[in-house]
mmCIF file of C-alpha atoms and ligand atoms in Angstrom:
data_model
loop_
_atom_site.group_PDB
_atom_site.id
_atom_site.type_symbol
_atom_site.label_atom_id
_atom_site.label_comp_id
_atom_site.label_asym_id
_atom_site.label_seq_id
_atom_site.Cartn_x
_atom_site.Cartn_y
_atom_site.Cartn_z
ATOM 1 C CA UNK A 510 48.578 114.568 154.646
ATOM 2 C CA UNK A 511 51.208 117.068 154.180
ATOM 3 C CA UNK A 512 54.495 116.443 155.840
ATOM 4 C CA UNK A 513 55.781 118.517 158.745
ATOM 5 C CA UNK A 514 59.261 119.800 158.500
ATOM 6 C CA UNK A 515 61.930 117.707 156.365
ATOM 7 C CA UNK A 516 62.316 120.607 153.673
ATOM 8 C CA UNK A 517 66.191 119.516 153.058
ATOM 9 C CA UNK A 518 65.091 115.944 152.434
ATOM 10 C CA UNK A 519 62.218 116.885 150.239
ATOM 11 C CA UNK A 520 64.418 119.206 148.182
ATOM 12 C CA UNK A 521 66.928 116.635 147.927
ATOM 13 C CA UNK A 522 64.400 114.125 146.545
ATOM 14 C CA UNK A 523 62.857 116.566 144.293
ATOM 15 C CA UNK A 524 66.343 117.382 142.994
ATOM 16 C CA UNK A 525 67.240 113.685 142.267
ATOM 17 C CA UNK A 526 63.890 113.196 140.329
ATOM 18 C CA UNK A 527 64.424 116.225 138.374
ATOM 19 C CA UNK A 528 68.012 115.346 137.490
ATOM 20 C CA UNK A 529 66.749 111.707 136.579
ATOM 21 C CA UNK A 530 63.896 113.202 134.456
ATOM 22 C CA UNK A 531 66.458 114.950 132.366
ATOM 23 C CA UNK A 532 68.459 111.543 131.796
ATOM 24 C CA UNK A 533 70.897 111.859 134.646
ATOM 25 C CA UNK A 534 69.624 108.897 136.791
ATOM 26 C CA UNK A 535 70.206 109.446 140.633
ATOM 27 C CA UNK A 536 69.779 107.022 143.657
ATOM 28 C CA UNK A 537 68.969 108.154 147.096
ATOM 29 C CA UNK A 538 68.928 105.724 150.299
ATOM 30 C CA UNK A 539 67.034 107.117 153.241
ATOM 31 C CA UNK A 540 68.029 105.828 156.473
ATOM 32 C CA UNK A 541 66.853 106.067 160.026
ATOM 33 C CA UNK A 542 65.177 104.240 162.745
ATOM 34 C CA UNK A 543 61.759 102.952 162.813
ATOM 35 C CA UNK A 544 59.058 105.730 162.742
ATOM 36 C CA UNK A 545 61.340 108.337 161.760
ATOM 37 C CA UNK A 546 59.505 109.021 158.501
ATOM 38 C CA UNK A 547 61.159 107.085 155.778
ATOM 39 C CA UNK A 548 57.722 105.632 154.178
ATOM 40 C CA UNK A 549 56.271 109.047 154.510
ATOM 41 C CA UNK A 550 59.341 110.631 152.339
ATOM 42 C CA UNK A 551 58.985 107.750 149.729
ATOM 43 C CA UNK A 552 55.381 108.672 149.685
ATOM 44 C CA UNK A 553 56.252 112.440 149.138
ATOM 45 C CA UNK A 554 58.932 111.250 146.414
ATOM 46 C CA UNK A 555 56.259 109.348 144.507
ATOM 47 C CA UNK A 556 53.705 112.400 144.747
ATOM 48 C CA UNK A 557 56.151 114.656 143.296
ATOM 49 C CA UNK A 558 57.216 112.302 140.228
ATOM 50 C CA UNK A 559 54.781 113.593 137.817
ATOM 51 C CA UNK A 560 54.883 111.480 134.679
ATOM 52 C CA UNK A 561 57.281 108.924 136.071
ATOM 53 C CA UNK A 562 56.495 105.151 135.602
ATOM 54 C CA UNK A 563 56.509 104.263 139.407
ATOM 55 C CA UNK A 564 57.789 100.607 140.308
ATOM 56 C CA UNK A 565 57.774 99.714 143.883
ATOM 57 C CA UNK A 566 58.726 96.811 146.171
ATOM 58 C CA UNK A 567 57.777 96.844 149.855
ATOM 59 C CA UNK A 568 60.241 94.374 151.288
ATOM 60 C CA UNK A 569 59.103 91.691 153.783
ATOM 61 C CA UNK A 570 60.911 90.475 156.649
ATOM 62 C CA UNK A 571 59.429 86.872 155.839
ATOM 63 C CA UNK A 572 60.870 86.956 152.341
ATOM 64 C CA UNK A 573 64.573 88.322 153.161
ATOM 65 C CA UNK A 574 65.687 84.887 152.522
ATOM 66 C CA UNK A 575 63.939 84.327 148.994
ATOM 67 C CA UNK A 576 66.109 84.989 146.310
ATOM 68 C CA UNK A 577 65.113 87.595 143.906
ATOM 69 C CA UNK A 578 61.495 88.185 145.621
ATOM 70 C CA UNK A 579 61.768 91.800 145.834
ATOM 71 C CA UNK A 580 63.094 92.099 142.185
ATOM 72 C CA UNK A 581 60.190 89.839 141.129
ATOM 73 C CA UNK A 582 57.696 92.333 142.902
ATOM 74 C CA UNK A 583 59.384 95.258 141.187
ATOM 75 C CA UNK A 584 59.405 93.993 137.754
ATOM 76 C CA UNK A 585 56.239 92.341 137.347
ATOM 77 C CA UNK A 586 54.271 95.104 136.138
ATOM 78 C CA UNK A 587 56.562 95.775 133.132
ATOM 79 C CA UNK A 588 57.548 92.082 132.395
ATOM 80 C CA UNK A 589 55.612 92.485 129.033
ATOM 81 C CA UNK A 590 58.505 94.679 127.869
ATOM 82 C CA UNK A 591 60.994 91.577 128.465
ATOM 83 C CA UNK A 592 60.829 90.676 124.805
ATOM 84 C CA UNK A 593 62.939 93.758 123.976
ATOM 85 C CA UNK A 594 65.741 92.750 126.349
ATOM 86 C CA UNK A 595 68.827 90.851 124.801
ATOM 87 C CA UNK A 596 67.836 87.089 124.634
ATOM 88 C CA UNK A 597 70.737 85.736 126.789
ATOM 89 C CA UNK A 598 69.692 88.547 129.820
ATOM 90 C CA UNK A 599 66.002 87.646 129.086
ATOM 91 C CA UNK A 600 66.562 83.926 129.807
ATOM 92 C CA UNK A 601 68.531 84.599 132.992
ATOM 93 C CA UNK A 602 65.891 86.870 134.474
ATOM 94 C CA UNK A 603 63.075 84.493 133.452
ATOM 95 C CA UNK A 604 64.816 81.803 135.450
ATOM 96 C CA UNK A 605 65.893 83.828 138.171
ATOM 97 C CA UNK A 606 62.124 85.013 138.689
ATOM 98 C CA UNK A 607 61.060 81.428 138.175
ATOM 99 C CA UNK A 608 59.091 82.505 134.903
ATOM 100 C CA UNK A 609 60.829 80.409 132.554
ATOM 101 C CA UNK A 610 62.843 77.025 132.609
ATOM 102 C CA UNK A 611 65.232 76.574 135.412
ATOM 103 C CA UNK A 612 68.733 77.383 134.261
ATOM 104 C CA UNK A 613 72.202 77.515 135.871
ATOM 105 C CA UNK A 614 72.097 80.584 137.862
ATOM 106 C CA UNK A 615 73.809 83.499 136.344
ATOM 107 C CA UNK A 616 73.296 86.761 138.314
ATOM 108 C CA UNK A 617 75.338 88.764 136.246
ATOM 109 C CA UNK A 618 72.896 88.255 133.241
ATOM 110 C CA UNK A 619 69.891 88.297 135.525
ATOM 111 C CA UNK A 620 71.170 91.778 136.957
ATOM 112 C CA UNK A 621 71.933 93.208 133.521
ATOM 113 C CA UNK A 622 68.569 92.126 132.223
ATOM 114 C CA UNK A 623 66.912 94.111 135.145
ATOM 115 C CA UNK A 624 68.974 97.169 134.064
ATOM 116 C CA UNK A 625 68.030 96.702 130.501
ATOM 117 C CA UNK A 626 64.371 96.181 131.423
ATOM 118 C CA UNK A 627 64.467 99.563 133.264
ATOM 119 C CA UNK A 628 66.024 100.982 130.394
ATOM 120 C CA UNK A 629 63.354 99.615 127.803
ATOM 121 C CA UNK A 630 60.769 101.204 130.188
ATOM 122 C CA UNK A 631 62.435 104.307 130.355
ATOM 123 C CA UNK A 632 61.961 104.880 126.840
ATOM 124 C CA UNK A 633 58.251 105.642 127.201
ATOM 125 C CA UNK A 634 58.656 107.828 130.232
ATOM 126 C CA UNK A 635 61.019 108.183 133.127
ATOM 127 C CA UNK A 636 61.153 105.540 135.709
ATOM 128 C CA UNK A 637 60.957 105.713 139.507
ATOM 129 C CA UNK A 638 62.103 102.678 141.305
ATOM 130 C CA UNK A 639 60.975 102.702 145.166
ATOM 131 C CA UNK A 640 62.126 100.129 147.392
ATOM 132 C CA UNK A 641 60.730 100.511 151.003
ATOM 133 C CA UNK A 642 62.113 98.495 153.984
ATOM 134 C CA UNK A 643 65.205 97.621 152.396
ATOM 135 C CA UNK A 644 66.669 96.165 155.139
ATOM 136 C CA UNK A 645 64.778 93.221 154.304
ATOM 137 C CA UNK A 646 65.783 92.838 150.548
ATOM 138 C CA UNK A 647 66.839 89.280 149.619
ATOM 139 C CA UNK A 648 70.489 89.249 148.717
ATOM 140 C CA UNK A 649 70.167 88.882 144.732
ATOM 141 C CA UNK A 650 67.724 91.637 144.671
ATOM 142 C CA UNK A 651 70.003 93.912 146.838
ATOM 143 C CA UNK A 652 72.797 93.164 144.619
ATOM 144 C CA UNK A 653 70.353 93.685 141.613
ATOM 145 C CA UNK A 654 69.489 97.072 142.686
ATOM 146 C CA UNK A 655 72.962 98.185 143.616
ATOM 147 C CA UNK A 656 74.030 96.932 140.134
ATOM 148 C CA UNK A 657 71.350 99.159 138.622
ATOM 149 C CA UNK A 658 71.777 102.122 140.714
ATOM 150 C CA UNK A 659 75.577 102.421 139.635
ATOM 151 C CA UNK A 660 74.662 102.245 136.067
ATOM 152 C CA UNK A 661 71.486 104.722 135.943
ATOM 153 C CA UNK A 662 73.746 107.989 135.379
ATOM 154 C CA UNK A 663 72.818 108.276 131.854
ATOM 155 C CA UNK A 664 69.216 106.850 132.012
ATOM 156 C CA UNK A 665 65.835 108.431 132.933
ATOM 157 C CA UNK A 666 65.816 106.352 135.992
ATOM 158 C CA UNK A 667 65.436 107.296 139.585
ATOM 159 C CA UNK A 668 65.920 105.245 142.645
ATOM 160 C CA UNK A 669 64.555 106.009 146.117
ATOM 161 C CA UNK A 670 65.031 103.359 148.754
ATOM 162 C CA UNK A 671 64.416 103.329 152.704
ATOM 163 C CA UNK A 672 66.265 101.098 155.014
ATOM 164 C CA UNK A 673 66.271 100.941 159.042
ATOM 165 C CA UNK A 674 69.961 99.794 158.516
ATOM 166 C CA UNK A 675 72.869 102.450 159.195
ATOM 167 C CA UNK A 676 75.020 103.116 156.010
ATOM 168 C CA UNK A 677 77.829 100.796 155.403
ATOM 169 C CA UNK A 678 81.141 102.253 156.571
ATOM 170 C CA UNK A 679 82.430 102.981 153.028
ATOM 171 C CA UNK A 680 79.993 103.925 150.290
ATOM 172 C CA UNK A 681 81.390 104.656 147.042
ATOM 173 C CA UNK A 682 78.585 103.842 144.775
ATOM 174 C CA UNK A 683 78.786 106.522 141.962
ATOM 175 C CA UNK A 684 75.262 108.375 141.620
ATOM 176 C CA UNK A 685 73.890 106.916 145.160
ATOM 177 C CA UNK A 686 73.568 109.247 147.872
ATOM 178 C CA UNK A 687 72.807 108.437 151.300
ATOM 179 C CA UNK A 688 70.557 110.590 153.464
ATOM 180 C CA UNK A 689 70.468 109.892 157.190
ATOM 181 C CA UNK A 690 67.278 110.967 158.747
ATOM 182 C CA UNK A 691 67.459 112.585 162.187
ATOM 183 C CA UNK A 692 64.931 113.638 164.720
ATOM 184 C CA UNK A 693 62.483 116.360 163.346
ATOM 185 C CA UNK A 694 63.372 119.696 164.297
ATOM 186 C CA UNK A 695 61.938 120.643 167.776
ATOM 187 C CA UNK A 696 59.536 123.226 166.302
ATOM 188 C CA UNK A 697 58.290 120.783 163.597
ATOM 189 C CA UNK A 698 57.954 117.943 166.310
ATOM 190 C CA UNK A 699 55.760 120.609 168.378
ATOM 191 C CA UNK A 700 53.661 121.123 165.170
ATOM 192 C CA UNK A 701 53.333 117.638 164.446
ATOM 193 C CA UNK A 702 52.312 116.900 167.922
ATOM 194 C CA UNK A 703 49.899 119.720 168.167
ATOM 195 C CA UNK A 704 48.191 118.194 165.023
ATOM 196 C CA UNK A 705 48.067 114.860 166.166
ATOM 197 C CA UNK A 706 46.373 116.110 169.399
ATOM 198 C CA UNK A 707 43.997 118.719 167.835
ATOM 199 C CA UNK A 708 40.850 116.814 168.810
ATOM 200 C CA UNK A 709 42.186 115.634 172.219
ATOM 201 C CA UNK A 710 44.695 118.288 173.267
ATOM 202 C CA UNK A 711 47.318 117.638 175.927
ATOM 203 C CA UNK A 712 47.816 119.565 178.951
ATOM 204 C CA UNK A 713 51.207 121.897 178.376
ATOM 205 C CA UNK A 714 53.039 119.716 180.967
ATOM 206 C CA UNK A 715 52.035 116.581 179.165
ATOM 207 C CA UNK A 716 52.908 117.707 175.789
ATOM 208 C CA UNK A 717 56.319 118.917 177.008
ATOM 209 C CA UNK A 718 56.744 115.102 178.404
ATOM 210 C CA UNK A 719 55.641 113.831 175.164
ATOM 211 C CA UNK A 720 57.988 115.711 173.195
ATOM 212 C CA UNK A 721 60.863 114.689 175.356
ATOM 213 C CA UNK A 722 59.895 110.884 175.136
ATOM 214 C CA UNK A 723 59.399 111.032 171.364
ATOM 215 C CA UNK A 724 62.732 112.737 170.813
ATOM 216 C CA UNK A 725 61.560 114.042 167.290
ATOM 217 C CA UNK A 726 60.275 110.558 166.079
ATOM 218 C CA UNK A 727 57.129 111.261 164.234
ATOM 219 C CA UNK A 728 55.710 107.777 164.808
ATOM 220 C CA UNK A 729 55.933 108.534 168.664
ATOM 221 C CA UNK A 730 54.541 111.952 168.117
ATOM 222 C CA UNK A 731 51.568 110.476 166.305
ATOM 223 C CA UNK A 732 51.158 107.259 168.190
ATOM 224 C CA UNK A 733 51.901 108.045 171.819
ATOM 225 C CA UNK A 734 49.037 110.717 172.292
ATOM 226 C CA UNK A 735 46.722 108.266 170.622
ATOM 227 C CA UNK A 736 47.485 105.544 173.442
ATOM 228 C CA UNK A 737 46.554 108.085 176.104
ATOM 229 C CA UNK A 738 43.373 108.328 178.038
ATOM 230 C CA UNK A 739 41.766 111.482 179.444
ATOM 231 C CA UNK A 740 43.461 111.426 182.630
ATOM 232 C CA UNK A 741 46.807 110.861 181.202
ATOM 233 C CA UNK A 742 46.099 113.900 178.615
ATOM 234 C CA UNK A 743 45.264 116.331 181.527
ATOM 235 C CA UNK A 744 48.298 115.151 183.398
ATOM 236 C CA UNK A 745 46.178 113.440 186.332
ATOM 237 C CA UNK A 746 47.654 110.024 185.596
ATOM 238 C CA UNK A 747 51.257 109.022 184.651
ATOM 239 C CA UNK A 748 51.853 107.946 180.917
ATOM 240 C CA UNK A 749 50.881 104.696 179.651
ATOM 241 C CA UNK A 750 53.710 101.782 179.157
ATOM 242 C CA UNK A 751 53.831 101.662 175.335
ATOM 243 C CA UNK A 752 55.537 105.010 175.723
ATOM 244 C CA UNK A 753 58.604 103.730 177.280
ATOM 245 C CA UNK A 754 58.696 100.854 174.548
ATOM 246 C CA UNK A 755 59.040 103.439 171.770
ATOM 247 C CA UNK A 756 61.747 105.188 173.577
ATOM 248 C CA UNK A 757 63.479 101.996 174.110
ATOM 249 C CA UNK A 758 63.735 101.463 170.370
ATOM 250 C CA UNK A 759 64.815 105.039 169.672
ATOM 251 C CA UNK A 760 67.584 104.521 172.654
ATOM 252 C CA UNK A 761 68.749 101.239 170.943
ATOM 253 C CA UNK A 762 69.161 102.755 167.792
ATOM 254 C CA UNK A 763 71.051 105.998 169.249
ATOM 255 C CA UNK A 764 73.350 103.531 171.057
ATOM 256 C CA UNK A 765 74.203 101.768 167.652
ATOM 257 C CA UNK A 766 75.021 105.114 165.896
ATOM 258 C CA UNK A 767 77.205 106.139 169.017
ATOM 259 C CA UNK A 768 79.280 103.131 168.547
ATOM 260 C CA UNK A 769 80.195 104.211 164.841
ATOM 261 C CA UNK A 770 83.476 106.401 164.283
ATOM 262 C CA UNK A 771 82.494 110.155 163.917
ATOM 263 C CA UNK A 772 82.587 110.501 160.027
ATOM 264 C CA UNK A 773 80.293 107.421 159.678
ATOM 265 C CA UNK A 774 77.783 108.994 162.304
ATOM 266 C CA UNK A 775 77.647 112.206 160.261
ATOM 267 C CA UNK A 776 76.931 110.656 157.193
HETATM 268 N N1 ADP B 2188 57.524 114.916 158.449
HETATM 269 C C1 ADP B 2188 56.480 114.271 158.960
HETATM 270 N N2 ADP B 2188 55.229 114.998 158.983
HETATM 271 C C2 ADP B 2188 53.911 114.515 159.452
HETATM 272 N N3 ADP B 2188 53.849 113.150 159.623
HETATM 273 C C3 ADP B 2188 55.033 112.456 159.670
HETATM 274 C C4 ADP B 2188 56.124 113.017 159.157
HETATM 275 N N4 ADP B 2188 56.807 111.897 159.103
HETATM 276 C C5 ADP B 2188 56.538 110.706 159.427
HETATM 277 N N5 ADP B 2188 55.124 110.821 159.693
HETATM 278 C C6 ADP B 2188 54.106 109.902 160.186
HETATM 279 O O1 ADP B 2188 54.774 109.409 161.177
HETATM 280 C C7 ADP B 2188 54.582 107.870 161.096
HETATM 281 C C8 ADP B 2188 55.500 107.223 160.944
HETATM 282 O O2 ADP B 2188 56.192 107.475 159.606
HETATM 283 P P1 ADP B 2188 56.852 106.349 158.659
HETATM 284 O O3 ADP B 2188 57.072 107.353 157.345
HETATM 285 O O4 ADP B 2188 56.038 105.195 158.591
HETATM 286 O O5 ADP B 2188 58.155 105.989 159.392
HETATM 287 P P2 ADP B 2188 59.263 104.905 158.833
HETATM 288 O O6 ADP B 2188 58.882 104.348 157.644
HETATM 289 O O7 ADP B 2188 60.463 105.467 158.978
HETATM 290 O O8 ADP B 2188 59.121 103.617 159.952
HETATM 291 C C9 ADP B 2188 53.338 107.855 159.931
HETATM 292 O O9 ADP B 2188 51.986 108.113 160.466
HETATM 293 C C10 ADP B 2188 53.878 109.026 159.039
HETATM 294 O O10 ADP B 2188 52.607 109.522 158.471
HETATM 295 MG MG1 MG B 2189 58.307 102.582 156.814
#
């Protein structure tokens, strides 16, 4: 379903894709708390990446400690291009991904191989690398992707990542842009709530209460009404408990943001 609002973020994603398509690779990292709409924006980006070869990794918390797990997922569909990568890099990547004989770990060669491989694939069509839940990237995959992000400026390769983590204090990776996702604009939050309650409308006072609790978080605007019974929707009964849980998550994230120095908060 079409997104509500987020036109500025969508424009940035579209611009990054357009630049990348023209051979000036760009990387964007979307950041924000759970439910704020990171995955939805990644999907929007994929939907706009006409003609791109899309490579995706969805990181899992359970695999955050497994070296190269995410990179293996990401590159698996294009490993048939590996023979076009310089031999020493190829061997390092095969070893890292446990596809070849174990070798002394050479991370630099493996990262260079990942970059070379993206470059090879990008000779056929522009490439879009999508990494969701990047807060759970295993360390070598994260390093590999940052390594690549710094070096795609002259390649038709775009990278879009989403993470719950706040931006690091100093970000000076050329070509890598941080996009902090805040709450939906009030009018957009109202529109999304109206959409999510079309079949089971809320009494106006209840709608206002839900808008207040949700604080512009799309997941809350979709899920809170779904958890409500007829009496709650009509304002005859107090709102159920999970609503408060959602609020607690949003509140915890806000407190983290508030501990940051001003300039970092604004990023
Ligand atoms: N701008 C939006 N318009 C409409 N629905 C949205 C929007 N952003 C997020 N959603 C919906 O809200 C829910 C949570 O969004 P999601 O992208 O999964 O959040 P995140 O990945 O940040 O945890 C999903 O059901 C998603 O479709
Ligand atoms: Mg998500």
